[in-house]
Amino acid sequence: MSNASLVIANWKMNGNRALTRTMSEVLRDNQADFNGVKVVICPPFTLLAEMAGHIYYDEIALGAQNVSEHESGAHTGEISVAMLQELGVEYVLLGHSERRAEQQESDQVVAAKAAAVTQAGLTAVVCVGEDKSQREADKTWSVIKAQLENSLASLSAKQMARVVVAYEPVWAIGTGETASPAQAQEVHAKIRGWLVENYQQVGAKVPLLYGGSVKANNAESLFSEADINGGLIGGASLKGDEFSAICRAAKG
Ligand code: PEP
């Protein structure tokens, strides 16, 4: 049985206008197989408007891969929450490990962005995860706990109701190496415990996504774990059939 109801596609720096159209068509053609599952597509900024034009049914929503923590002004190259809202964006990925590594995005920056996103009524998808050396040194939970504390703990309960947490072990992203369902569940249960301890009933309802080489052939076993409420999908979200199969696995 699946415990998942949310699947988010992270296209990263991939895709083009043609893909927005074909992906929308494939999802529309297969939607009967996964009704009740919320599907969010996060294309690059330049494809958001195009994608918005191809949203054919209610359960598909638009997401962005990043946002500025600033409201407006002299921040060349940045995109504000209000700009995303104007395009109909409902979800924003924050603190992806690629941004943490390549753009030196810190927990403090993620916290400021999460505050701006949730204050505006959008949903912040906050990514956390340990790298290989941290896992091997048995530091997985201490790393993730610190990320949660530093990027989420200043949010009000009302803001927390607009947060999704994505557990993405860095060693599993884009590598083909997936955390086993048991490994993922172990971390998800601890994240759930932290959320409940700090945000009680609101924390109990925060969706927890697993991300890291989720494919059509492993989605079902991951989504059957008690605290895995869906997936954040990179590479496999660029292929319509594969992505549809993952959405189908979420439906169970
Ligand atoms: C990601 O980028 O969030 C991700 C999980 O990538 P992949 O599915 O390709 O590992």
Coordinates of C-alpha atoms and ligand atoms in Angstrom, one line a residue:
M1 CA 0.0 0.0 0.0
S2 CA 1.3 3.4 -0.9
N3 CA 1.5 6.2 1.7
A4 CA 2.4 8.7 -1.0
S5 CA 0.3 11.5 -2.3
L6 CA 2.8 14.1 -3.7
V7 CA 5.3 13.7 -6.5
I8 CA 7.6 16.6 -7.5
A9 CA 9.6 16.8 -10.7
N10 CA 12.9 18.6 -10.5
W11 CA 14.0 19.2 -14.1
K12 CA 17.2 21.0 -12.9
M13 CA 18.9 22.8 -15.9
N14 CA 17.2 20.5 -18.4
G15 CA 14.2 20.7 -20.8
N16 CA 12.9 23.0 -23.4
R17 CA 9.6 24.3 -24.7
A18 CA 8.8 21.1 -26.5
L19 CA 9.2 19.1 -23.2
T20 CA 6.7 21.3 -21.4
R21 CA 4.1 20.3 -24.0
T22 CA 4.9 16.6 -24.3
M23 CA 5.2 16.1 -20.6
S24 CA 1.8 17.8 -20.0
E25 CA 0.2 15.6 -22.7
V26 CA 1.6 12.4 -21.2
L27 CA 0.4 13.4 -17.8
R28 CA -3.0 14.3 -19.1
D29 CA -3.2 11.0 -20.9
N30 CA -2.2 9.0 -17.8
Q31 CA -3.9 11.0 -15.1
A32 CA -6.7 8.6 -14.5
D33 CA -4.1 6.2 -13.2
F34 CA -2.9 8.5 -10.4
N35 CA -5.9 10.7 -9.5
G36 CA -5.6 12.0 -6.0
V37 CA -1.8 12.3 -6.3
K38 CA -0.6 15.9 -6.5
V39 CA 2.0 16.3 -9.2
V40 CA 4.3 19.3 -9.2
I41 CA 6.5 20.2 -12.2
C42 CA 9.5 22.4 -11.5
P43 CA 11.1 23.4 -14.8
P44 CA 13.8 26.1 -15.1
F45 CA 12.5 29.6 -14.6
T46 CA 12.5 30.3 -18.4
L47 CA 10.0 27.5 -19.0
L48 CA 7.5 28.4 -16.1
A49 CA 5.2 30.5 -18.3
E50 CA 5.2 28.0 -21.1
M51 CA 4.5 25.2 -18.6
A52 CA 1.7 27.2 -17.0
G53 CA 0.0 27.3 -20.4
H54 CA -0.1 23.5 -20.5
I55 CA -1.6 22.6 -17.2
Y56 CA -4.6 20.6 -18.1
Y57 CA -6.0 19.5 -14.8
D58 CA -6.3 20.5 -11.2
E59 CA -3.9 18.0 -9.6
I60 CA -0.9 19.3 -11.5
A61 CA 0.8 22.3 -10.1
L62 CA 3.7 24.5 -11.0
G63 CA 6.9 24.8 -8.9
A64 CA 10.1 26.8 -9.1
Q65 CA 13.6 25.5 -8.4
N66 CA 14.7 28.5 -6.3
V67 CA 13.7 32.0 -5.3
S68 CA 15.3 35.1 -3.8
E69 CA 14.9 35.8 -0.1
H70 CA 14.6 39.5 -1.0
E71 CA 11.3 41.1 -1.9
S72 CA 12.5 43.3 -4.7
G73 CA 15.2 45.8 -5.7
A74 CA 18.8 45.8 -6.7
H75 CA 19.5 42.0 -6.9
T76 CA 20.6 41.4 -10.4
G77 CA 19.7 38.0 -11.8
E78 CA 17.4 37.1 -9.0
I79 CA 13.6 36.2 -9.1
S80 CA 11.2 37.2 -6.3
V81 CA 8.4 35.3 -4.7
A82 CA 5.9 37.8 -6.1
M83 CA 7.2 37.2 -9.7
L84 CA 6.7 33.5 -9.2
Q85 CA 3.2 34.0 -7.8
E86 CA 2.3 36.1 -10.8
L87 CA 3.0 33.0 -13.0
G88 CA 0.9 30.7 -10.9
V89 CA 3.8 29.0 -9.1
E90 CA 2.6 27.2 -5.9
Y91 CA 5.7 25.3 -4.8
V92 CA 9.4 26.4 -4.5
L93 CA 12.3 24.0 -4.0
L94 CA 14.8 25.3 -1.4
G95 CA 18.2 24.1 -0.3
H96 CA 18.7 21.5 -2.9
S97 CA 22.1 19.9 -2.4
E98 CA 23.3 21.1 -5.8
R99 CA 22.6 24.7 -4.8
R100 CA 24.2 24.1 -1.4
A101 CA 27.3 22.8 -3.1
E102 CA 27.5 25.0 -6.2
Q103 CA 26.0 28.3 -4.9
Q104 CA 27.2 27.8 -1.3
E105 CA 23.6 28.2 -0.2
S106 CA 23.6 28.0 3.6
D107 CA 20.9 26.9 6.1
Q108 CA 20.6 30.6 7.0
V109 CA 19.8 31.5 3.4
V110 CA 17.4 28.6 3.1
A111 CA 15.7 29.8 6.3
A112 CA 15.2 33.4 4.9
K113 CA 13.8 31.9 1.7
A114 CA 11.5 29.5 3.5
A115 CA 10.2 32.4 5.6
A116 CA 9.5 34.6 2.4
V117 CA 7.9 31.7 0.5
T118 CA 5.6 30.6 3.3
Q119 CA 4.7 34.1 4.4
A120 CA 3.4 34.7 0.8
G121 CA 1.3 31.6 1.0
L122 CA 3.3 29.4 -1.3
T123 CA 4.7 26.0 -0.3
A124 CA 8.4 25.7 0.5
V125 CA 10.0 22.3 -0.3
V126 CA 13.0 22.2 1.9
C127 CA 15.7 19.7 1.0
V128 CA 17.9 18.1 3.6
G129 CA 20.4 15.2 3.4
E130 CA 23.8 13.9 4.3
D131 CA 26.7 13.2 2.0
K132 CA 28.5 9.9 1.8
S133 CA 31.3 10.7 4.3
Q134 CA 28.8 11.9 6.8
R135 CA 26.8 8.7 6.5
E136 CA 29.9 6.6 6.8
A137 CA 30.9 8.5 9.9
D138 CA 27.5 7.8 11.4
K139 CA 26.5 11.5 11.4
T140 CA 23.4 11.2 9.2
W141 CA 20.9 12.3 11.9
S142 CA 23.1 15.0 13.4
V143 CA 23.6 16.6 10.0
I144 CA 19.9 16.5 9.1
K145 CA 18.7 17.6 12.6
A146 CA 21.0 20.7 12.3
Q147 CA 19.7 21.4 8.8
L148 CA 16.1 21.2 10.1
E149 CA 16.9 23.4 13.2
N150 CA 18.7 26.0 11.2
S151 CA 16.4 26.3 8.2
L152 CA 13.0 25.7 9.7
A153 CA 12.8 26.3 13.5
S154 CA 12.1 30.0 13.2
L155 CA 8.9 29.4 11.2
S156 CA 5.5 29.9 12.9
A157 CA 3.1 27.0 13.0
K158 CA 1.1 28.7 10.3
Q159 CA 4.1 28.9 8.1
M160 CA 5.1 25.3 8.9
A161 CA 1.7 24.2 7.5
R162 CA 3.1 25.3 4.1
V163 CA 6.3 23.3 4.3
V164 CA 7.2 20.0 2.6
V165 CA 10.5 18.4 3.7
A166 CA 12.4 16.4 1.1
Y167 CA 15.0 13.9 2.4
E168 CA 17.6 13.6 -0.3
P169 CA 20.8 11.8 0.7
V170 CA 23.5 13.5 -1.4
W171 CA 25.1 10.2 -2.3
A172 CA 21.9 9.0 -3.9
I173 CA 21.2 12.1 -6.1
G174 CA 21.8 11.4 -9.8
T175 CA 24.1 8.4 -9.0
G176 CA 21.7 5.6 -9.6
E177 CA 22.4 4.5 -6.0
T178 CA 19.1 4.7 -4.0
A179 CA 18.7 4.6 -0.3
S180 CA 16.9 1.3 0.5
P181 CA 13.3 1.7 1.7
A182 CA 14.4 0.8 5.2
Q183 CA 17.3 3.3 5.2
A184 CA 15.0 6.1 3.9
Q185 CA 12.2 5.2 6.4
E186 CA 14.7 5.3 9.3
V187 CA 15.6 8.9 8.5
H188 CA 12.0 9.9 7.7
A189 CA 10.8 8.6 11.0
K190 CA 13.3 10.8 12.8
I191 CA 12.4 13.8 10.7
R192 CA 8.7 13.1 11.6
G193 CA 9.7 12.9 15.3
W194 CA 11.5 16.2 15.1
L195 CA 8.5 17.9 13.4
V196 CA 6.0 16.6 15.9
E197 CA 8.2 17.5 18.8
N198 CA 8.5 21.1 17.5
Y199 CA 5.2 21.7 15.7
Q200 CA 2.8 19.1 17.2
Q201 CA -0.2 18.4 15.0
V202 CA 1.1 20.7 12.3
G203 CA 4.4 18.8 12.2
A204 CA 2.5 15.5 12.0
K205 CA 1.0 16.6 8.7
V206 CA 4.1 18.0 6.9
P207 CA 4.6 15.8 3.8
L208 CA 7.9 14.0 3.8
L209 CA 9.3 13.2 0.4
Y210 CA 12.2 10.9 -0.5
G211 CA 14.5 11.9 -3.3
G212 CA 17.6 10.2 -4.8
S213 CA 17.5 8.1 -7.9
V214 CA 13.8 7.2 -7.6
K215 CA 12.8 5.3 -10.7
A216 CA 9.7 3.4 -11.9
N217 CA 11.2 0.2 -10.6
N218 CA 11.9 1.3 -7.0
A219 CA 9.2 3.8 -6.4
E220 CA 6.6 1.4 -5.2
S221 CA 8.8 -0.1 -2.4
L222 CA 9.8 3.4 -1.2
F223 CA 6.3 4.7 -1.2
S224 CA 5.0 1.8 0.8
E225 CA 7.1 3.0 3.9
A226 CA 5.0 4.5 6.6
D227 CA 6.7 8.0 6.7
I228 CA 7.4 8.4 2.9
N229 CA 4.7 10.6 1.6
G230 CA 6.0 11.0 -1.9
G231 CA 9.0 11.6 -4.0
L232 CA 11.2 14.4 -5.4
I233 CA 12.3 13.1 -8.8
G234 CA 15.3 14.4 -10.8
G235 CA 16.5 12.4 -13.8
A236 CA 13.4 10.2 -14.2
S237 CA 11.1 13.3 -14.3
L238 CA 12.3 14.1 -17.8
K239 CA 10.9 11.0 -19.3
G240 CA 7.1 11.1 -19.6
D241 CA 6.5 7.3 -19.3
E242 CA 8.9 6.8 -16.5
F243 CA 7.6 9.8 -14.5
S244 CA 4.0 8.7 -15.1
A245 CA 4.9 5.2 -13.7
I246 CA 6.3 6.9 -10.6
C247 CA 3.1 8.9 -10.1
R248 CA 1.1 5.6 -10.6
A249 CA 3.3 4.0 -7.9
A250 CA 2.4 6.9 -5.5
K251 CA -1.3 6.1 -6.1
G252 CA -0.6 2.5 -5.1
Ligands
PEP1 C1 17.0 15.6 -7.3 O1 17.6 16.3 -8.1 O2 16.3 16.2 -6.4 C2 17.0 14.2 -7.5 C3 16.5 13.4 -6.6 O3 17.6 13.7 -8.6 P1 17.7 12.2 -9.1 O4 16.3 11.7 -9.1 O5 18.2 12.3 -10.5 O6 18.6 11.4 -8.2

